[in-house]
mmCIF file of C-alpha atoms and ligand atoms in Angstrom:
data_model
loop_
_atom_site.group_PDB
_atom_site.id
_atom_site.type_symbol
_atom_site.label_atom_id
_atom_site.label_comp_id
_atom_site.label_asym_id
_atom_site.label_seq_id
_atom_site.Cartn_x
_atom_site.Cartn_y
_atom_site.Cartn_z
ATOM 1 C CA UNK A 1 66.749 49.162 108.287
ATOM 2 C CA UNK A 2 69.991 48.628 106.377
ATOM 3 C CA UNK A 3 72.259 51.682 106.974
ATOM 4 C CA UNK A 4 75.541 53.015 105.602
ATOM 5 C CA UNK A 5 78.036 54.563 108.012
ATOM 6 C CA UNK A 6 78.149 58.317 108.769
ATOM 7 C CA UNK A 7 81.737 58.173 107.532
ATOM 8 C CA UNK A 8 80.598 57.142 104.045
ATOM 9 C CA UNK A 9 77.628 59.531 104.123
ATOM 10 C CA UNK A 10 79.653 62.559 105.101
ATOM 11 C CA UNK A 11 82.218 62.261 102.262
ATOM 12 C CA UNK A 12 81.501 64.253 99.135
ATOM 13 C CA UNK A 13 82.564 62.413 95.928
ATOM 14 C CA UNK A 14 85.261 64.086 93.856
ATOM 15 C CA UNK A 15 83.626 66.828 91.777
ATOM 16 C CA UNK A 16 86.672 66.981 89.509
ATOM 17 C CA UNK A 17 86.279 63.364 88.529
ATOM 18 C CA UNK A 18 82.515 63.849 88.143
ATOM 19 C CA UNK A 19 82.948 66.728 85.760
ATOM 20 C CA UNK A 20 85.585 64.899 83.747
ATOM 21 C CA UNK A 21 83.168 62.034 83.455
ATOM 22 C CA UNK A 22 80.360 64.324 82.317
ATOM 23 C CA UNK A 23 82.656 65.854 79.640
ATOM 24 C CA UNK A 24 83.770 62.433 78.446
ATOM 25 C CA UNK A 25 80.187 61.259 78.237
ATOM 26 C CA UNK A 26 79.180 64.333 76.126
ATOM 27 C CA UNK A 27 82.214 63.678 73.906
ATOM 28 C CA UNK A 28 81.179 60.104 73.419
ATOM 29 C CA UNK A 29 77.750 61.331 72.356
ATOM 30 C CA UNK A 30 79.343 63.431 69.659
ATOM 31 C CA UNK A 31 79.364 66.773 71.406
ATOM 32 C CA UNK A 32 82.400 68.946 70.665
ATOM 33 C CA UNK A 33 83.330 69.573 74.294
ATOM 34 C CA UNK A 34 86.494 71.461 75.305
ATOM 35 C CA UNK A 35 87.548 70.066 78.647
ATOM 36 C CA UNK A 36 89.526 72.158 81.091
ATOM 37 C CA UNK A 37 88.550 69.780 83.873
ATOM 38 C CA UNK A 38 91.242 67.107 83.817
ATOM 39 C CA UNK A 39 93.938 66.963 86.480
ATOM 40 C CA UNK A 40 96.375 64.968 84.471
ATOM 41 C CA UNK A 41 99.081 65.584 81.836
ATOM 42 C CA UNK A 42 97.793 64.929 78.321
ATOM 43 C CA UNK A 43 101.165 63.269 77.451
ATOM 44 C CA UNK A 44 101.646 59.531 77.120
ATOM 45 C CA UNK A 45 103.900 57.870 79.611
ATOM 46 C CA UNK A 46 107.434 57.906 77.989
ATOM 47 C CA UNK A 47 108.386 54.796 76.027
ATOM 48 C CA UNK A 48 111.363 53.937 78.264
ATOM 49 C CA UNK A 49 108.960 53.567 81.203
ATOM 50 C CA UNK A 50 106.538 51.471 79.261
ATOM 51 C CA UNK A 51 109.388 49.272 78.078
ATOM 52 C CA UNK A 52 110.525 48.783 81.693
ATOM 53 C CA UNK A 53 107.028 47.563 82.633
ATOM 54 C CA UNK A 54 107.247 44.999 79.727
ATOM 55 C CA UNK A 55 110.590 43.850 81.117
ATOM 56 C CA UNK A 56 109.032 43.457 84.558
ATOM 57 C CA UNK A 57 106.315 41.270 83.105
ATOM 58 C CA UNK A 58 108.806 39.153 81.201
ATOM 59 C CA UNK A 59 110.892 38.748 84.299
ATOM 60 C CA UNK A 60 107.889 37.497 86.244
ATOM 61 C CA UNK A 61 107.815 40.446 88.691
ATOM 62 C CA UNK A 62 104.178 39.715 89.302
ATOM 63 C CA UNK A 63 104.192 38.767 92.950
ATOM 64 C CA UNK A 64 103.576 40.662 96.183
ATOM 65 C CA UNK A 65 106.392 43.014 97.107
ATOM 66 C CA UNK A 66 107.155 44.243 100.556
ATOM 67 C CA UNK A 67 104.220 46.432 101.701
ATOM 68 C CA UNK A 68 106.207 49.773 101.562
ATOM 69 C CA UNK A 69 107.610 48.908 98.123
ATOM 70 C CA UNK A 70 110.642 47.193 96.655
ATOM 71 C CA UNK A 71 113.955 48.052 98.232
ATOM 72 C CA UNK A 72 115.368 49.038 94.857
ATOM 73 C CA UNK A 73 112.584 51.562 94.196
ATOM 74 C CA UNK A 74 112.694 53.029 97.709
ATOM 75 C CA UNK A 75 116.459 53.498 97.390
ATOM 76 C CA UNK A 76 115.940 55.285 94.082
ATOM 77 C CA UNK A 77 113.336 57.524 95.761
ATOM 78 C CA UNK A 78 115.926 58.340 98.485
ATOM 79 C CA UNK A 79 118.320 59.360 95.744
ATOM 80 C CA UNK A 80 115.596 61.579 94.198
ATOM 81 C CA UNK A 81 115.030 63.275 97.554
ATOM 82 C CA UNK A 82 118.766 63.835 97.925
ATOM 83 C CA UNK A 83 119.359 65.111 94.410
ATOM 84 C CA UNK A 84 116.263 67.268 94.020
ATOM 85 C CA UNK A 85 115.501 68.432 97.557
ATOM 86 C CA UNK A 86 118.710 68.075 99.538
ATOM 87 C CA UNK A 87 116.873 65.654 101.929
ATOM 88 C CA UNK A 88 118.528 62.612 103.461
ATOM 89 C CA UNK A 89 116.355 59.570 103.991
ATOM 90 C CA UNK A 90 116.998 55.853 104.299
ATOM 91 C CA UNK A 91 114.767 53.491 102.368
ATOM 92 C CA UNK A 92 112.900 52.416 105.536
ATOM 93 C CA UNK A 93 111.550 55.954 105.869
ATOM 94 C CA UNK A 94 109.826 55.721 102.447
ATOM 95 C CA UNK A 95 106.406 54.156 101.874
ATOM 96 C CA UNK A 96 105.198 53.570 98.304
ATOM 97 C CA UNK A 97 101.419 53.637 97.868
ATOM 98 C CA UNK A 98 98.592 53.558 95.352
ATOM 99 C CA UNK A 99 99.111 57.166 94.234
ATOM 100 C CA UNK A 100 99.869 60.239 96.291
ATOM 101 C CA UNK A 101 96.232 60.082 97.242
ATOM 102 C CA UNK A 102 96.775 56.928 99.314
ATOM 103 C CA UNK A 103 100.023 58.373 100.681
ATOM 104 C CA UNK A 104 98.066 61.323 101.985
ATOM 105 C CA UNK A 105 95.305 59.058 103.425
ATOM 106 C CA UNK A 106 97.966 57.021 105.203
ATOM 107 C CA UNK A 107 99.505 60.133 106.728
ATOM 108 C CA UNK A 108 96.128 61.465 107.992
ATOM 109 C CA UNK A 109 95.209 58.091 109.384
ATOM 110 C CA UNK A 110 98.528 57.874 111.176
ATOM 111 C CA UNK A 111 98.379 61.266 112.885
ATOM 112 C CA UNK A 112 94.759 62.489 113.105
ATOM 113 C CA UNK A 113 92.570 61.492 116.036
ATOM 114 C CA UNK A 114 88.850 62.127 116.488
ATOM 115 C CA UNK A 115 88.333 65.882 116.988
ATOM 116 C CA UNK A 116 91.825 66.953 115.986
ATOM 117 C CA UNK A 117 92.078 70.077 113.867
ATOM 118 C CA UNK A 118 93.957 70.164 110.591
ATOM 119 C CA UNK A 119 94.771 73.482 108.991
ATOM 120 C CA UNK A 120 94.208 73.682 105.242
ATOM 121 C CA UNK A 121 95.203 76.792 103.229
ATOM 122 C CA UNK A 122 92.334 77.749 100.932
ATOM 123 C CA UNK A 123 92.167 77.386 98.060
ATOM 124 C CA UNK A 124 93.191 73.739 98.604
ATOM 125 C CA UNK A 125 92.887 70.504 96.636
ATOM 126 C CA UNK A 126 89.377 69.248 97.170
ATOM 127 C CA UNK A 127 90.345 65.771 98.402
ATOM 128 C CA UNK A 128 92.119 67.072 101.568
ATOM 129 C CA UNK A 129 89.015 68.058 103.598
ATOM 130 C CA UNK A 130 87.277 64.770 102.735
ATOM 131 C CA UNK A 131 90.357 62.853 103.872
ATOM 132 C CA UNK A 132 90.518 64.759 107.151
ATOM 133 C CA UNK A 133 86.816 64.236 107.829
ATOM 134 C CA UNK A 134 87.148 60.586 107.013
ATOM 135 C CA UNK A 135 89.761 60.283 109.800
ATOM 136 C CA UNK A 136 87.461 62.025 112.292
ATOM 137 C CA UNK A 137 89.378 65.314 112.083
ATOM 138 C CA UNK A 138 88.053 68.810 111.753
ATOM 139 C CA UNK A 139 89.121 71.120 108.914
ATOM 140 C CA UNK A 140 90.237 74.598 109.845
ATOM 141 C CA UNK A 141 90.467 76.561 106.671
ATOM 142 C CA UNK A 142 92.619 79.679 106.305
ATOM 143 C CA UNK A 143 91.562 81.771 103.314
ATOM 144 C CA UNK A 144 94.444 83.067 101.288
ATOM 145 C CA UNK A 145 92.504 84.407 98.296
ATOM 146 C CA UNK A 146 93.063 88.033 99.402
ATOM 147 C CA UNK A 147 96.770 87.368 99.572
ATOM 148 C CA UNK A 148 97.057 86.429 95.929
ATOM 149 C CA UNK A 149 97.121 82.798 97.343
ATOM 150 C CA UNK A 150 100.485 83.372 99.056
ATOM 151 C CA UNK A 151 101.231 82.373 102.629
ATOM 152 C CA UNK A 152 100.013 84.883 105.182
ATOM 153 C CA UNK A 153 101.809 83.753 108.344
ATOM 154 C CA UNK A 154 99.781 85.977 110.694
ATOM 155 C CA UNK A 155 96.471 84.563 109.397
ATOM 156 C CA UNK A 156 97.815 81.023 109.688
ATOM 157 C CA UNK A 157 99.080 81.481 113.233
ATOM 158 C CA UNK A 158 95.627 82.884 114.254
ATOM 159 C CA UNK A 159 94.053 79.569 113.159
ATOM 160 C CA UNK A 160 96.218 77.511 115.561
ATOM 161 C CA UNK A 161 94.565 76.207 118.686
ATOM 162 C CA UNK A 162 95.553 73.600 121.271
ATOM 163 C CA UNK A 163 93.602 71.055 119.088
ATOM 164 C CA UNK A 164 95.721 71.704 115.959
ATOM 165 C CA UNK A 165 97.356 68.459 114.990
ATOM 166 C CA UNK A 166 98.729 69.261 111.507
ATOM 167 C CA UNK A 167 99.040 71.823 108.806
ATOM 168 C CA UNK A 168 98.998 70.884 105.143
ATOM 169 C CA UNK A 169 100.955 72.838 102.513
ATOM 170 C CA UNK A 170 100.845 72.119 98.828
ATOM 171 C CA UNK A 171 103.439 73.665 96.614
ATOM 172 C CA UNK A 172 103.239 74.079 93.599
ATOM 173 C CA UNK A 173 99.585 74.430 94.357
ATOM 174 C CA UNK A 174 96.442 72.764 93.009
ATOM 175 C CA UNK A 175 94.270 74.739 92.211
ATOM 176 C CA UNK A 176 96.052 78.111 92.297
ATOM 177 C CA UNK A 177 99.339 77.287 90.553
ATOM 178 C CA UNK A 178 101.155 79.290 93.232
ATOM 179 C CA UNK A 179 104.705 78.207 94.185
ATOM 180 C CA UNK A 180 105.649 79.120 97.723
ATOM 181 C CA UNK A 181 109.229 80.416 97.658
ATOM 182 C CA UNK A 182 111.906 79.589 100.217
ATOM 183 C CA UNK A 183 111.427 82.882 101.992
ATOM 184 C CA UNK A 184 107.716 82.272 102.626
ATOM 185 C CA UNK A 185 108.288 78.707 103.727
ATOM 186 C CA UNK A 186 111.148 79.808 106.022
ATOM 187 C CA UNK A 187 108.811 82.261 107.743
ATOM 188 C CA UNK A 188 106.216 79.549 108.214
ATOM 189 C CA UNK A 189 108.809 77.188 109.620
ATOM 190 C CA UNK A 190 110.066 79.841 112.048
ATOM 191 C CA UNK A 191 106.534 80.564 113.253
ATOM 192 C CA UNK A 192 105.836 76.860 113.719
ATOM 193 C CA UNK A 193 108.784 76.543 116.064
ATOM 194 C CA UNK A 194 106.454 78.052 118.708
ATOM 195 C CA UNK A 195 104.206 75.022 118.211
ATOM 196 C CA UNK A 196 106.318 71.898 118.392
ATOM 197 C CA UNK A 197 103.285 69.504 118.466
ATOM 198 C CA UNK A 198 102.034 70.348 114.984
ATOM 199 C CA UNK A 199 102.873 67.978 112.161
ATOM 200 C CA UNK A 200 103.527 69.336 108.686
ATOM 201 C CA UNK A 201 102.264 67.512 105.560
ATOM 202 C CA UNK A 202 103.959 68.828 102.458
ATOM 203 C CA UNK A 203 102.324 67.750 99.201
ATOM 204 C CA UNK A 204 104.916 68.331 96.492
ATOM 205 C CA UNK A 205 103.350 66.294 93.657
ATOM 206 C CA UNK A 206 103.659 69.168 91.148
ATOM 207 C CA UNK A 207 107.325 69.823 92.141
ATOM 208 C CA UNK A 208 108.642 69.436 88.562
ATOM 209 C CA UNK A 209 106.229 71.905 86.986
ATOM 210 C CA UNK A 210 107.458 75.368 87.918
ATOM 211 C CA UNK A 211 107.882 78.334 85.624
ATOM 212 C CA UNK A 212 109.313 81.899 85.482
ATOM 213 C CA UNK A 213 112.586 80.801 86.954
ATOM 214 C CA UNK A 214 110.882 79.781 90.269
ATOM 215 C CA UNK A 215 112.566 77.105 92.337
ATOM 216 C CA UNK A 216 110.655 74.446 94.254
ATOM 217 C CA UNK A 217 111.635 74.275 97.863
ATOM 218 C CA UNK A 218 110.660 71.508 100.311
ATOM 219 C CA UNK A 219 109.932 72.841 103.807
ATOM 220 C CA UNK A 220 111.401 69.624 105.250
ATOM 221 C CA UNK A 221 114.791 70.901 104.061
ATOM 222 C CA UNK A 222 114.542 74.069 106.080
ATOM 223 C CA UNK A 223 116.187 72.679 109.227
ATOM 224 C CA UNK A 224 116.312 69.607 111.486
ATOM 225 C CA UNK A 225 113.185 70.674 113.336
ATOM 226 C CA UNK A 226 111.159 70.810 110.112
ATOM 227 C CA UNK A 227 112.617 67.522 108.915
ATOM 228 C CA UNK A 228 111.614 65.843 112.211
ATOM 229 C CA UNK A 229 107.914 66.780 111.869
ATOM 230 C CA UNK A 230 107.279 66.822 108.099
ATOM 231 C CA UNK A 231 105.802 64.197 105.867
ATOM 232 C CA UNK A 232 106.842 64.851 102.287
ATOM 233 C CA UNK A 233 104.288 63.402 99.746
ATOM 234 C CA UNK A 234 105.183 63.056 96.086
ATOM 235 C CA UNK A 235 104.508 60.641 93.250
ATOM 236 C CA UNK A 236 104.900 59.738 89.602
ATOM 237 C CA UNK A 237 101.468 60.863 88.291
ATOM 238 C CA UNK A 238 102.199 64.430 87.331
ATOM 239 C CA UNK A 239 105.957 64.432 86.723
ATOM 240 C CA UNK A 240 106.173 61.357 84.471
ATOM 241 C CA UNK A 241 102.598 61.375 83.004
ATOM 242 C CA UNK A 242 101.859 58.200 84.922
ATOM 243 C CA UNK A 243 98.462 58.961 86.457
ATOM 244 C CA UNK A 244 96.997 55.503 85.658
ATOM 245 C CA UNK A 245 99.898 53.582 87.111
ATOM 246 C CA UNK A 246 99.018 54.687 90.649
ATOM 247 C CA UNK A 247 102.357 55.252 92.244
ATOM 248 C CA UNK A 248 102.856 57.761 95.004
ATOM 249 C CA UNK A 249 105.168 57.871 97.970
ATOM 250 C CA UNK A 250 105.806 59.571 101.257
ATOM 251 C CA UNK A 251 108.986 60.257 103.152
ATOM 252 C CA UNK A 252 108.418 59.988 106.906
ATOM 253 C CA UNK A 253 110.382 61.834 109.596
ATOM 254 C CA UNK A 254 111.538 58.524 111.216
ATOM 255 C CA UNK A 255 111.695 54.830 110.482
ATOM 256 C CA UNK A 256 109.321 54.192 113.409
ATOM 257 C CA UNK A 257 106.608 56.468 111.977
ATOM 258 C CA UNK A 258 107.077 54.796 108.597
ATOM 259 C CA UNK A 259 106.413 51.433 110.211
ATOM 260 C CA UNK A 260 103.072 52.765 111.622
ATOM 261 C CA UNK A 261 102.117 53.947 108.154
ATOM 262 C CA UNK A 262 103.186 50.664 106.569
ATOM 263 C CA UNK A 263 101.157 48.758 109.176
ATOM 264 C CA UNK A 264 98.036 50.601 108.131
ATOM 265 C CA UNK A 265 98.688 49.987 104.493
ATOM 266 C CA UNK A 266 99.363 46.272 105.137
ATOM 267 C CA UNK A 267 95.658 45.814 105.973
ATOM 268 C CA UNK A 268 94.353 47.963 103.126
ATOM 269 C CA UNK A 269 96.080 47.574 99.773
ATOM 270 C CA UNK A 270 99.327 45.804 100.868
ATOM 271 C CA UNK A 271 101.990 46.819 98.269
ATOM 272 C CA UNK A 272 100.984 48.849 95.257
ATOM 273 C CA UNK A 273 101.259 47.159 91.814
ATOM 274 C CA UNK A 274 104.555 45.351 91.416
ATOM 275 C CA UNK A 275 104.975 46.094 87.694
ATOM 276 C CA UNK A 276 104.181 49.738 88.117
ATOM 277 C CA UNK A 277 106.818 49.940 90.913
ATOM 278 C CA UNK A 278 109.431 48.480 88.624
ATOM 279 C CA UNK A 279 108.532 50.885 85.811
ATOM 280 C CA UNK A 280 108.425 53.872 88.283
ATOM 281 C CA UNK A 281 111.955 52.965 89.442
ATOM 282 C CA UNK A 282 113.132 52.964 85.808
ATOM 283 C CA UNK A 283 111.357 56.348 85.386
ATOM 284 C CA UNK A 284 113.394 57.935 88.196
ATOM 285 C CA UNK A 285 116.620 56.384 86.914
ATOM 286 C CA UNK A 286 115.875 57.767 83.445
ATOM 287 C CA UNK A 287 116.582 61.387 84.361
ATOM 288 C CA UNK A 288 114.758 64.600 83.553
ATOM 289 C CA UNK A 289 114.649 64.926 79.750
ATOM 290 C CA UNK A 290 111.032 63.958 79.414
ATOM 291 C CA UNK A 291 110.082 66.286 82.299
ATOM 292 C CA UNK A 292 111.988 69.230 80.821
ATOM 293 C CA UNK A 293 110.122 68.854 77.491
ATOM 294 C CA UNK A 294 106.755 68.554 79.177
ATOM 295 C CA UNK A 295 107.502 71.569 81.433
ATOM 296 C CA UNK A 296 108.367 73.652 78.370
ATOM 297 C CA UNK A 297 105.087 72.718 76.653
ATOM 298 C CA UNK A 298 103.051 73.465 79.764
ATOM 299 C CA UNK A 299 104.858 76.816 80.102
ATOM 300 C CA UNK A 300 103.903 77.791 76.550
ATOM 301 C CA UNK A 301 100.263 76.867 77.201
ATOM 302 C CA UNK A 302 100.282 78.736 80.533
ATOM 303 C CA UNK A 303 101.470 81.928 78.821
ATOM 304 C CA UNK A 304 98.886 81.440 76.053
ATOM 305 C CA UNK A 305 95.904 80.965 78.388
ATOM 306 C CA UNK A 306 96.822 83.961 80.617
ATOM 307 C CA UNK A 307 97.267 86.076 77.492
ATOM 308 C CA UNK A 308 93.936 85.037 76.057
ATOM 309 C CA UNK A 309 92.163 86.167 79.242
ATOM 310 C CA UNK A 310 94.109 89.417 79.418
ATOM 311 C CA UNK A 311 91.369 91.618 78.006
ATOM 312 C CA UNK A 312 88.388 89.505 79.064
ATOM 313 C CA UNK A 313 85.560 91.519 80.624
ATOM 314 C CA UNK A 314 84.100 90.714 84.052
ATOM 315 C CA UNK A 315 86.566 87.914 84.914
ATOM 316 C CA UNK A 316 90.168 87.971 86.154
ATOM 317 C CA UNK A 317 93.035 85.549 86.607
ATOM 318 C CA UNK A 318 96.137 85.307 88.841
ATOM 319 C CA UNK A 319 99.119 84.275 86.752
ATOM 320 C CA UNK A 320 100.165 80.793 87.986
ATOM 321 C CA UNK A 321 103.851 79.897 88.354
ATOM 322 C CA UNK A 322 103.470 76.202 88.819
ATOM 323 C CA UNK A 323 101.368 73.010 88.158
ATOM 324 C CA UNK A 324 98.911 73.284 85.157
ATOM 325 C CA UNK A 325 95.926 75.098 86.536
ATOM 326 C CA UNK A 326 94.518 78.606 86.209
ATOM 327 C CA UNK A 327 91.936 80.142 88.572
ATOM 328 C CA UNK A 328 89.306 82.312 86.910
ATOM 329 C CA UNK A 329 87.517 84.721 89.283
ATOM 330 C CA UNK A 330 83.866 84.743 88.095
ATOM 331 C CA UNK A 331 82.294 86.557 91.087
ATOM 332 C CA UNK A 332 81.467 89.662 89.116
ATOM 333 C CA UNK A 333 78.931 87.555 87.176
ATOM 334 C CA UNK A 334 77.078 86.510 90.361
ATOM 335 C CA UNK A 335 73.509 87.927 90.433
ATOM 336 C CA UNK A 336 73.371 88.152 86.594
ATOM 337 C CA UNK A 337 71.644 85.757 84.155
ATOM 338 C CA UNK A 338 72.375 83.677 81.083
ATOM 339 C CA UNK A 339 69.315 83.000 78.890
ATOM 340 C CA UNK A 340 67.061 83.507 81.905
ATOM 341 C CA UNK A 341 69.182 81.292 84.204
ATOM 342 C CA UNK A 342 70.456 83.056 87.265
ATOM 343 C CA UNK A 343 74.094 82.744 88.128
ATOM 344 C CA UNK A 344 74.503 82.753 91.911
ATOM 345 C CA UNK A 345 77.700 80.746 92.299
ATOM 346 C CA UNK A 346 80.775 79.356 90.608
ATOM 347 C CA UNK A 347 78.871 76.104 90.407
ATOM 348 C CA UNK A 348 76.008 77.820 88.413
ATOM 349 C CA UNK A 349 78.551 79.385 86.076
ATOM 350 C CA UNK A 350 80.325 76.100 85.386
ATOM 351 C CA UNK A 351 77.025 74.271 84.974
ATOM 352 C CA UNK A 352 75.665 76.712 82.413
ATOM 353 C CA UNK A 353 79.058 76.866 80.638
ATOM 354 C CA UNK A 354 79.201 73.151 80.004
ATOM 355 C CA UNK A 355 75.509 72.956 79.043
ATOM 356 C CA UNK A 356 75.415 75.901 76.643
ATOM 357 C CA UNK A 357 78.995 76.535 75.552
ATOM 358 C CA UNK A 358 80.393 72.954 75.851
ATOM 359 C CA UNK A 359 83.325 73.928 77.998
ATOM 360 C CA UNK A 360 84.140 71.917 81.118
ATOM 361 C CA UNK A 361 85.652 73.776 84.057
ATOM 362 C CA UNK A 362 85.658 72.919 87.784
ATOM 363 C CA UNK A 363 83.775 75.216 90.125
ATOM 364 C CA UNK A 364 85.924 75.787 93.210
ATOM 365 C CA UNK A 365 83.428 75.731 96.076
ATOM 366 C CA UNK A 366 84.924 72.311 97.014
ATOM 367 C CA UNK A 367 88.406 73.911 96.948
ATOM 368 C CA UNK A 368 87.403 76.503 99.547
ATOM 369 C CA UNK A 369 87.364 79.165 96.807
ATOM 370 C CA UNK A 370 83.739 79.898 95.944
ATOM 371 C CA UNK A 371 84.508 82.895 93.686
ATOM 372 C CA UNK A 372 86.475 80.888 91.218
ATOM 373 C CA UNK A 373 86.408 78.156 88.572
ATOM 374 C CA UNK A 374 89.514 76.188 87.857
ATOM 375 C CA UNK A 375 90.841 75.539 84.342
ATOM 376 C CA UNK A 376 93.416 72.884 83.650
ATOM 377 C CA UNK A 377 95.621 73.771 80.718
ATOM 378 C CA UNK A 378 96.748 70.158 80.255
ATOM 379 C CA UNK A 379 95.349 70.231 76.742
ATOM 380 C CA UNK A 380 96.501 71.380 73.296
ATOM 381 C CA UNK A 381 97.000 75.031 72.336
ATOM 382 C CA UNK A 382 94.246 74.641 69.735
ATOM 383 C CA UNK A 383 91.792 73.428 72.427
ATOM 384 C CA UNK A 384 92.882 76.212 74.738
ATOM 385 C CA UNK A 385 92.183 78.837 72.093
ATOM 386 C CA UNK A 386 88.836 77.338 71.161
ATOM 387 C CA UNK A 387 87.828 76.907 74.852
ATOM 388 C CA UNK A 388 88.726 80.381 75.958
ATOM 389 C CA UNK A 389 87.054 81.894 72.887
ATOM 390 C CA UNK A 390 83.875 80.073 73.867
ATOM 391 C CA UNK A 391 84.113 81.183 77.522
ATOM 392 C CA UNK A 392 84.597 84.852 76.469
ATOM 393 C CA UNK A 393 81.683 84.633 74.048
ATOM 394 C CA UNK A 394 79.529 82.947 76.767
ATOM 395 C CA UNK A 395 80.312 85.721 79.225
ATOM 396 C CA UNK A 396 79.487 88.306 76.537
ATOM 397 C CA UNK A 397 75.979 86.910 76.465
ATOM 398 C CA UNK A 398 75.366 87.180 80.166
ATOM 399 C CA UNK A 399 72.765 89.909 81.050
HETATM 400 C C1 PLP B 1 97.526 68.356 94.995
HETATM 401 C C2 PLP B 1 97.475 66.915 94.651
HETATM 402 N N1 PLP B 1 97.975 66.039 95.485
HETATM 403 C C3 PLP B 1 97.907 64.747 95.265
HETATM 404 C C4 PLP B 1 97.327 64.242 94.151
HETATM 405 C C5 PLP B 1 97.311 62.748 93.992
HETATM 406 O O1 PLP B 1 97.747 62.267 92.769
HETATM 407 P P1 PLP B 1 97.950 60.658 92.527
HETATM 408 O O2 PLP B 1 97.103 59.985 93.516
HETATM 409 O O3 PLP B 1 97.579 60.463 91.140
HETATM 410 O O4 PLP B 1 99.379 60.411 92.819
HETATM 411 C C6 PLP B 1 96.729 65.102 93.213
HETATM 412 C C7 PLP B 1 96.049 64.593 92.028
HETATM 413 O O5 PLP B 1 95.275 65.274 91.384
HETATM 414 C C8 PLP B 1 96.785 66.508 93.498
HETATM 415 O O6 PLP B 1 96.251 67.375 92.640
#
């Protein structure tokens, strides 16, 4: 019998992408769907970046580059780490990959052995557990829903065993929108000093999208010990509205570790797209004007969506202070019915909502948060108003 591997069988396909696809299909069939499912800015890539890609084409920059990325781009990334995060890296510590997703894969593949445990803080981005499983690791989930999604150091320490290989932190967080402040991260760093064999993976891809005067802080900048064991993952997708260009990067603690990562990548994708690298380098050189405008727009939408849910019955939200997501707690609706259809889970809620009210949301079972659905407010204010109105109306019809 022809068989596929357990590795492939055990991986769950991305639910977020599946729901976005379903919403797009309904739209193409003429259904007026409001989609809160997408995980990407609804802005176009700024013109100066697109122009840089055209220049790259005209200059014939269409060949393989070094596997970890062009020297010029990696140097620019070092400058970004220095300017934004106070972190000193040399270009040989930086590996550029096909999106932050591949950067994360590379890190897991480099440090996780069969049977190793990786601590994820729930709610977490739904790709992490699949990546850990793919590398033969075991996910140990620490539930932070009762802590308003903030770090609970005691709970995290309890999850550590002699098999713990790594802990992943994601700030600003997808799906919660929480930003861990310097104080929380310092406490985590201090606790981890007792466990010198645990790597830290810090996913900072939403770094530029913080609100309410919050400051992004990279745990790698806490002290030399943290620097020596932290992989900092970042990328162009969310900050520069460049999701389709597929450029992510990771800063490794040493040049030697970076070489191991690069070795893995050399047999997978080699370098990521040469033209996109050139454009991404220009993006970083271009400063923060575009980001500041985008951040302001997202902030306005964030306030609007939180406000629209303020008086909603039977659901609640935790005000996010980063990224572009809102978590809606729908657990009070469990056990009730909509038009004879029982709602037993966030999945049921989201399924009925898209079918009957034409609003796409992402149920958060896959994010380790089964009481919630996630709404992305990376859409216009008009769509936000229409979508939330439909959700509230839908909830009002639940028996
Ligand atoms: C938390 C988080 N990390 C990493 C990524 C990867 O983004 P990309 O592969 O587009 O760089 C995403 C994308 O949705 C994300 O939400």
